[in-house]
Amino acid sequence: MRISVDAVLFDIDGTLVDSTPVVERTWRLWAESYGVDPEAILEVSHGRRSEDTIALFLPAEEVEAAADALEELELGDVAGVTALPATVDLLGALPAERWAAVTSGTRLLMRERLSHAGLPIPEVLVAAEDVSVGKPDPQGYLKAAERLGHAPERCLVVEDAPAGIRAGVDSGATVLAVATSHDRAELEGLGAVAVIDDLTSCVLESTSDGPVFGLR
């Protein structure tokens, strides 16, 4: 399979960086302090903005302060945050104007995790505070495509979570799913053009017309 696009829009947590252990650690600490079942949190939190998840468990007037408390925990713990396979080489081969990141995390936190993992910070980074509605709404991916100057239909979205896959599909982009944080069965049937184990399955060719992804 060959996927020819104008630009690539990456999720960050679970797609470019392996942050699952720290995400689970901090959510569990947060849940304990707020008297919330951590397993219930972890069932719905991945790929979504923290405030959207917290709003499912706390009264509206408590959400902002609770989200701030969670981010404080997250910023204080980057142990074990590493680049996922092939991401260093892949991002290094993409021209800066041909890729962006769209994340449910805050800008400050995502810059910290990318830096800790030794990955470049993109010129276009659409973070939680840049959208009024988080994933699975497509707003973030639509904003990223617009900022890069390309139609979303000519973009490839790379995602690891069901909420992100749905957001990419609804934006009109082609979606490639990576089974780095979820079982393949959870990602299939959501509209992705393919589900791969990780980005080592990709071969990138940069052309004057844009990136071309080949799947091994």
C-alpha positions as YAML, in Angstrom:
chain: A
units: angstrom
residues:
- id: 1
  name: MET
  ca: [0.00, 0.00, 0.00]
- id: 2
  name: ARG
  ca: [1.22, 3.52, -0.87]
- id: 3
  name: ILE
  ca: [-0.33, 6.62, 0.66]
- id: 4
  name: SER
  ca: [0.47, 9.89, -1.11]
- id: 5
  name: VAL
  ca: [-0.45, 13.05, 0.82]
- id: 6
  name: ASP
  ca: [0.46, 16.71, 1.19]
- id: 7
  name: ALA
  ca: [1.11, 16.57, 4.94]
- id: 8
  name: VAL
  ca: [1.11, 14.27, 7.96]
- id: 9
  name: LEU
  ca: [-0.70, 15.03, 11.23]
- id: 10
  name: PHE
  ca: [0.53, 13.02, 14.21]
- id: 11
  name: ASP
  ca: [-0.97, 12.43, 17.60]
- id: 12
  name: ILE
  ca: [1.74, 12.51, 20.30]
- id: 13
  name: ASP
  ca: [1.05, 10.29, 23.34]
- id: 14
  name: GLY
  ca: [1.09, 6.66, 22.22]
- id: 15
  name: THR
  ca: [1.89, 7.60, 18.62]
- id: 16
  name: LEU
  ca: [5.22, 9.44, 18.74]
- id: 17
  name: VAL
  ca: [6.15, 8.91, 22.38]
- id: 18
  name: ASP
  ca: [5.60, 5.98, 24.72]
- id: 19
  name: SER
  ca: [4.07, 7.74, 27.70]
- id: 20
  name: THR
  ca: [1.51, 5.12, 28.72]
- id: 21
  name: PRO
  ca: [3.23, 4.19, 32.02]
- id: 22
  name: VAL
  ca: [3.45, 7.80, 33.21]
- id: 23
  name: VAL
  ca: [-0.09, 8.57, 32.02]
- id: 24
  name: GLU
  ca: [-1.43, 5.65, 34.03]
- id: 25
  name: ARG
  ca: [0.70, 6.55, 37.08]
- id: 26
  name: THR
  ca: [-0.47, 10.14, 37.19]
- id: 27
  name: TRP
  ca: [-4.12, 9.32, 36.57]
- id: 28
  name: ARG
  ca: [-4.03, 6.77, 39.40]
- id: 29
  name: LEU
  ca: [-2.47, 9.31, 41.79]
- id: 30
  name: TRP
  ca: [-5.01, 11.92, 40.75]
- id: 31
  name: ALA
  ca: [-7.93, 9.49, 41.10]
- id: 32
  name: GLU
  ca: [-6.81, 8.49, 44.58]
- id: 33
  name: SER
  ca: [-6.68, 12.10, 45.74]
- id: 34
  name: TYR
  ca: [-10.14, 12.85, 44.33]
- id: 35
  name: GLY
  ca: [-11.82, 9.62, 45.41]
- id: 36
  name: VAL
  ca: [-12.47, 8.44, 41.85]
- id: 37
  name: ASP
  ca: [-12.14, 4.85, 40.62]
- id: 38
  name: PRO
  ca: [-8.86, 4.83, 38.64]
- id: 39
  name: GLU
  ca: [-9.96, 1.90, 36.48]
- id: 40
  name: ALA
  ca: [-13.03, 3.83, 35.37]
- id: 41
  name: ILE
  ca: [-10.82, 6.80, 34.50]
- id: 42
  name: LEU
  ca: [-8.36, 4.71, 32.49]
- id: 43
  name: GLU
  ca: [-11.17, 3.11, 30.50]
- id: 44
  name: VAL
  ca: [-12.15, 6.46, 28.98]
- id: 45
  name: SER
  ca: [-9.17, 8.81, 29.27]
- id: 46
  name: HIS
  ca: [-6.80, 7.74, 26.52]
- id: 47
  name: GLY
  ca: [-6.67, 10.10, 23.57]
- id: 48
  name: ARG
  ca: [-9.01, 12.65, 25.15]
- id: 49
  name: ARG
  ca: [-8.39, 16.01, 26.80]
- id: 50
  name: SER
  ca: [-7.98, 15.75, 30.57]
- id: 51
  name: GLU
  ca: [-10.75, 18.22, 31.25]
- id: 52
  name: ASP
  ca: [-13.16, 16.24, 29.07]
- id: 53
  name: THR
  ca: [-12.39, 13.09, 31.03]
- id: 54
  name: ILE
  ca: [-12.54, 14.78, 34.43]
- id: 55
  name: ALA
  ca: [-15.91, 16.31, 33.55]
- id: 56
  name: LEU
  ca: [-17.34, 12.78, 33.46]
- id: 57
  name: PHE
  ca: [-16.49, 12.29, 37.14]
- id: 58
  name: LEU
  ca: [-16.56, 15.66, 38.90]
- id: 59
  name: PRO
  ca: [-18.99, 18.59, 39.06]
- id: 60
  name: ALA
  ca: [-18.40, 21.26, 36.41]
- id: 61
  name: GLU
  ca: [-17.21, 23.85, 38.93]
- id: 62
  name: GLU
  ca: [-14.37, 21.54, 40.04]
- id: 63
  name: VAL
  ca: [-13.04, 20.54, 36.62]
- id: 64
  name: GLU
  ca: [-10.59, 23.38, 35.96]
- id: 65
  name: ALA
  ca: [-8.80, 23.10, 39.29]
- id: 66
  name: ALA
  ca: [-8.74, 19.30, 39.05]
- id: 67
  name: ALA
  ca: [-7.24, 19.45, 35.55]
- id: 68
  name: ASP
  ca: [-4.57, 21.85, 36.81]
- id: 69
  name: ALA
  ca: [-3.75, 19.40, 39.61]
- id: 70
  name: LEU
  ca: [-3.39, 16.56, 37.12]
- id: 71
  name: GLU
  ca: [-1.09, 18.58, 34.87]
- id: 72
  name: GLU
  ca: [1.11, 19.42, 37.84]
- id: 73
  name: LEU
  ca: [1.51, 15.70, 38.49]
- id: 74
  name: GLU
  ca: [2.25, 15.05, 34.80]
- id: 75
  name: LEU
  ca: [4.86, 17.79, 34.49]
- id: 76
  name: GLY
  ca: [6.64, 16.39, 37.52]
- id: 77
  name: ASP
  ca: [6.93, 12.88, 36.08]
- id: 78
  name: VAL
  ca: [8.57, 12.16, 32.72]
- id: 79
  name: ALA
  ca: [10.32, 8.98, 33.86]
- id: 80
  name: GLY
  ca: [10.14, 6.35, 31.14]
- id: 81
  name: VAL
  ca: [8.87, 8.70, 28.42]
- id: 82
  name: THR
  ca: [10.69, 7.53, 25.28]
- id: 83
  name: ALA
  ca: [10.40, 7.84, 21.52]
- id: 84
  name: LEU
  ca: [8.41, 5.02, 19.94]
- id: 85
  name: PRO
  ca: [10.14, 2.89, 17.27]
- id: 86
  name: ALA
  ca: [11.04, 4.63, 13.98]
- id: 87
  name: THR
  ca: [9.73, 8.03, 15.08]
- id: 88
  name: VAL
  ca: [13.14, 9.73, 15.26]
- id: 89
  name: ASP
  ca: [14.06, 8.77, 11.70]
- id: 90
  name: LEU
  ca: [10.58, 9.38, 10.34]
- id: 91
  name: LEU
  ca: [10.24, 12.91, 11.73]
- id: 92
  name: GLY
  ca: [13.80, 13.68, 10.71]
- id: 93
  name: ALA
  ca: [12.96, 12.82, 7.11]
- id: 94
  name: LEU
  ca: [9.82, 14.97, 6.96]
- id: 95
  name: PRO
  ca: [10.22, 18.65, 5.99]
- id: 96
  name: ALA
  ca: [9.03, 20.88, 8.85]
- id: 97
  name: GLU
  ca: [6.30, 22.41, 6.70]
- id: 98
  name: ARG
  ca: [4.88, 18.97, 5.88]
- id: 99
  name: TRP
  ca: [3.94, 17.75, 9.35]
- id: 100
  name: ALA
  ca: [2.15, 18.81, 12.50]
- id: 101
  name: ALA
  ca: [1.09, 17.36, 15.84]
- id: 102
  name: VAL
  ca: [-2.45, 17.32, 17.21]
- id: 103
  name: THR
  ca: [-2.71, 16.36, 20.85]
- id: 104
  name: SER
  ca: [-5.23, 16.15, 23.65]
- id: 105
  name: GLY
  ca: [-2.50, 17.26, 26.06]
- id: 106
  name: THR
  ca: [-1.50, 20.81, 26.88]
- id: 107
  name: ARG
  ca: [1.21, 22.58, 24.88]
- id: 108
  name: LEU
  ca: [3.56, 22.81, 27.87]
- id: 109
  name: LEU
  ca: [3.23, 19.12, 28.72]
- id: 110
  name: MET
  ca: [3.60, 17.90, 25.14]
- id: 111
  name: ARG
  ca: [6.69, 20.03, 24.50]
- id: 112
  name: GLU
  ca: [8.19, 18.55, 27.67]
- id: 113
  name: ARG
  ca: [7.47, 14.96, 26.60]
- id: 114
  name: LEU
  ca: [8.73, 15.45, 23.05]
- id: 115
  name: SER
  ca: [11.93, 17.04, 24.31]
- id: 116
  name: HIS
  ca: [12.48, 14.31, 26.91]
- id: 117
  name: ALA
  ca: [12.03, 11.67, 24.19]
- id: 118
  name: GLY
  ca: [14.54, 13.42, 21.90]
- id: 119
  name: LEU
  ca: [11.95, 14.28, 19.26]
- id: 120
  name: PRO
  ca: [11.57, 17.60, 17.43]
- id: 121
  name: ILE
  ca: [8.85, 20.03, 18.39]
- id: 122
  name: PRO
  ca: [6.77, 20.79, 15.29]
- id: 123
  name: GLU
  ca: [6.21, 24.29, 13.98]
- id: 124
  name: VAL
  ca: [2.47, 23.53, 14.04]
- id: 125
  name: LEU
  ca: [1.31, 22.03, 17.34]
- id: 126
  name: VAL
  ca: [-2.43, 22.02, 18.05]
- id: 127
  name: ALA
  ca: [-2.87, 21.33, 21.75]
- id: 128
  name: ALA
  ca: [-5.77, 21.00, 24.19]
- id: 129
  name: GLU
  ca: [-6.03, 24.73, 24.78]
- id: 130
  name: ASP
  ca: [-6.27, 25.45, 21.04]
- id: 131
  name: VAL
  ca: [-9.66, 23.79, 20.56]
- id: 132
  name: SER
  ca: [-13.08, 24.30, 22.07]
- id: 133
  name: VAL
  ca: [-13.96, 20.61, 21.68]
- id: 134
  name: GLY
  ca: [-11.47, 17.77, 22.00]
- id: 135
  name: LYS
  ca: [-11.15, 14.42, 20.23]
- id: 136
  name: PRO
  ca: [-13.17, 12.56, 18.98]
- id: 137
  name: ASP
  ca: [-14.29, 15.89, 17.50]
- id: 138
  name: PRO
  ca: [-12.19, 16.65, 14.38]
- id: 139
  name: GLN
  ca: [-11.57, 20.31, 15.25]
- id: 140
  name: GLY
  ca: [-7.90, 19.81, 16.13]
- id: 141
  name: TYR
  ca: [-7.06, 18.04, 12.89]
- id: 142
  name: LEU
  ca: [-8.94, 20.60, 10.84]
- id: 143
  name: LYS
  ca: [-6.99, 23.40, 12.53]
- id: 144
  name: ALA
  ca: [-3.66, 21.69, 11.91]
- id: 145
  name: ALA
  ca: [-4.39, 21.13, 8.23]
- id: 146
  name: GLU
  ca: [-5.43, 24.76, 7.87]
- id: 147
  name: ARG
  ca: [-2.28, 26.04, 9.59]
- id: 148
  name: LEU
  ca: [-0.12, 23.93, 7.29]
- id: 149
  name: GLY
  ca: [-2.05, 25.24, 4.31]
- id: 150
  name: HIS
  ca: [-3.38, 21.90, 3.06]
- id: 151
  name: ALA
  ca: [-6.83, 20.44, 2.61]
- id: 152
  name: PRO
  ca: [-7.60, 17.83, 5.29]
- id: 153
  name: GLU
  ca: [-8.51, 15.38, 2.51]
- id: 154
  name: ARG
  ca: [-4.85, 15.58, 1.42]
- id: 155
  name: CYS
  ca: [-3.51, 14.83, 4.90]
- id: 156
  name: LEU
  ca: [-2.57, 11.60, 6.65]
- id: 157
  name: VAL
  ca: [-3.52, 11.34, 10.33]
- id: 158
  name: VAL
  ca: [-1.49, 8.90, 12.44]
- id: 159
  name: GLU
  ca: [-3.25, 7.84, 15.64]
- id: 160
  name: ASP
  ca: [-3.15, 5.19, 18.36]
- id: 161
  name: ALA
  ca: [-6.48, 5.71, 20.13]
- id: 162
  name: PRO
  ca: [-10.10, 5.18, 19.07]
- id: 163
  name: ALA
  ca: [-11.05, 8.79, 19.90]
- id: 164
  name: GLY
  ca: [-8.23, 10.10, 17.72]
- id: 165
  name: ILE
  ca: [-9.02, 7.74, 14.86]
- id: 166
  name: ARG
  ca: [-12.61, 8.94, 14.83]
- id: 167
  name: ALA
  ca: [-11.43, 12.56, 14.89]
- id: 168
  name: GLY
  ca: [-9.13, 11.95, 11.93]
- id: 169
  name: VAL
  ca: [-11.77, 10.14, 9.91]
- id: 170
  name: ASP
  ca: [-14.35, 12.85, 10.58]
- id: 171
  name: SER
  ca: [-11.87, 15.52, 9.46]
- id: 172
  name: GLY
  ca: [-11.82, 13.92, 6.02]
- id: 173
  name: ALA
  ca: [-8.20, 12.82, 6.25]
- id: 174
  name: THR
  ca: [-6.79, 9.39, 5.52]
- id: 175
  name: VAL
  ca: [-6.08, 7.71, 8.87]
- id: 176
  name: LEU
  ca: [-3.32, 5.24, 9.73]
- id: 177
  name: ALA
  ca: [-3.73, 3.50, 13.10]
- id: 178
  name: VAL
  ca: [-0.81, 2.25, 15.19]
- id: 179
  name: ALA
  ca: [-1.47, -0.48, 17.76]
- id: 180
  name: THR
  ca: [1.06, 0.85, 20.25]
- id: 181
  name: SER
  ca: [-1.29, 1.46, 23.18]
- id: 182
  name: HIS
  ca: [-4.44, -0.49, 22.24]
- id: 183
  name: ASP
  ca: [-5.12, -3.97, 20.94]
- id: 184
  name: ARG
  ca: [-5.59, -4.13, 17.19]
- id: 185
  name: ALA
  ca: [-9.17, -5.30, 17.69]
- id: 186
  name: GLU
  ca: [-10.02, -2.00, 19.42]
- id: 187
  name: LEU
  ca: [-8.75, -0.02, 16.41]
- id: 188
  name: GLU
  ca: [-10.20, -2.01, 13.57]
- id: 189
  name: GLY
  ca: [-13.51, -1.03, 12.01]
- id: 190
  name: LEU
  ca: [-13.16, 2.65, 12.94]
- id: 191
  name: GLY
  ca: [-12.31, 3.87, 9.44]
- id: 192
  name: ALA
  ca: [-8.50, 3.73, 9.39]
- id: 193
  name: VAL
  ca: [-7.03, 2.71, 6.04]
- id: 194
  name: ALA
  ca: [-4.76, 0.26, 7.89]
- id: 195
  name: VAL
  ca: [-3.79, -0.83, 11.41]
- id: 196
  name: ILE
  ca: [-0.06, -1.46, 11.92]
- id: 197
  name: ASP
  ca: [1.98, -2.53, 14.93]
- id: 198
  name: ASP
  ca: [4.11, 0.63, 14.94]
- id: 199
  name: LEU
  ca: [5.80, 3.03, 12.55]
- id: 200
  name: THR
  ca: [8.59, 0.59, 11.69]
- id: 201
  name: SER
  ca: [6.07, -0.75, 9.18]
- id: 202
  name: CYS
  ca: [6.29, 2.52, 7.22]
- id: 203
  name: VAL
  ca: [8.70, 3.49, 4.47]
- id: 204
  name: LEU
  ca: [8.74, 7.21, 3.79]
- id: 205
  name: GLU
  ca: [9.55, 8.77, 0.46]
- id: 206
  name: SER
  ca: [9.71, 12.57, 0.36]
- id: 207
  name: THR
  ca: [8.79, 14.01, -3.03]
- id: 208
  name: SER
  ca: [8.28, 17.55, -4.33]
- id: 209
  name: ASP
  ca: [4.54, 16.86, -4.23]
- id: 210
  name: GLY
  ca: [4.61, 15.73, -0.59]
- id: 211
  name: PRO
  ca: [5.25, 12.65, 1.55]
- id: 212
  name: VAL
  ca: [4.52, 9.15, 0.26]
- id: 213
  name: PHE
  ca: [4.07, 6.44, 2.86]
- id: 214
  name: GLY
  ca: [4.57, 2.83, 1.90]
- id: 215
  name: LEU
  ca: [3.48, 0.02, 4.22]
- id: 216
  name: ARG
  ca: [5.63, -3.08, 4.46]
...
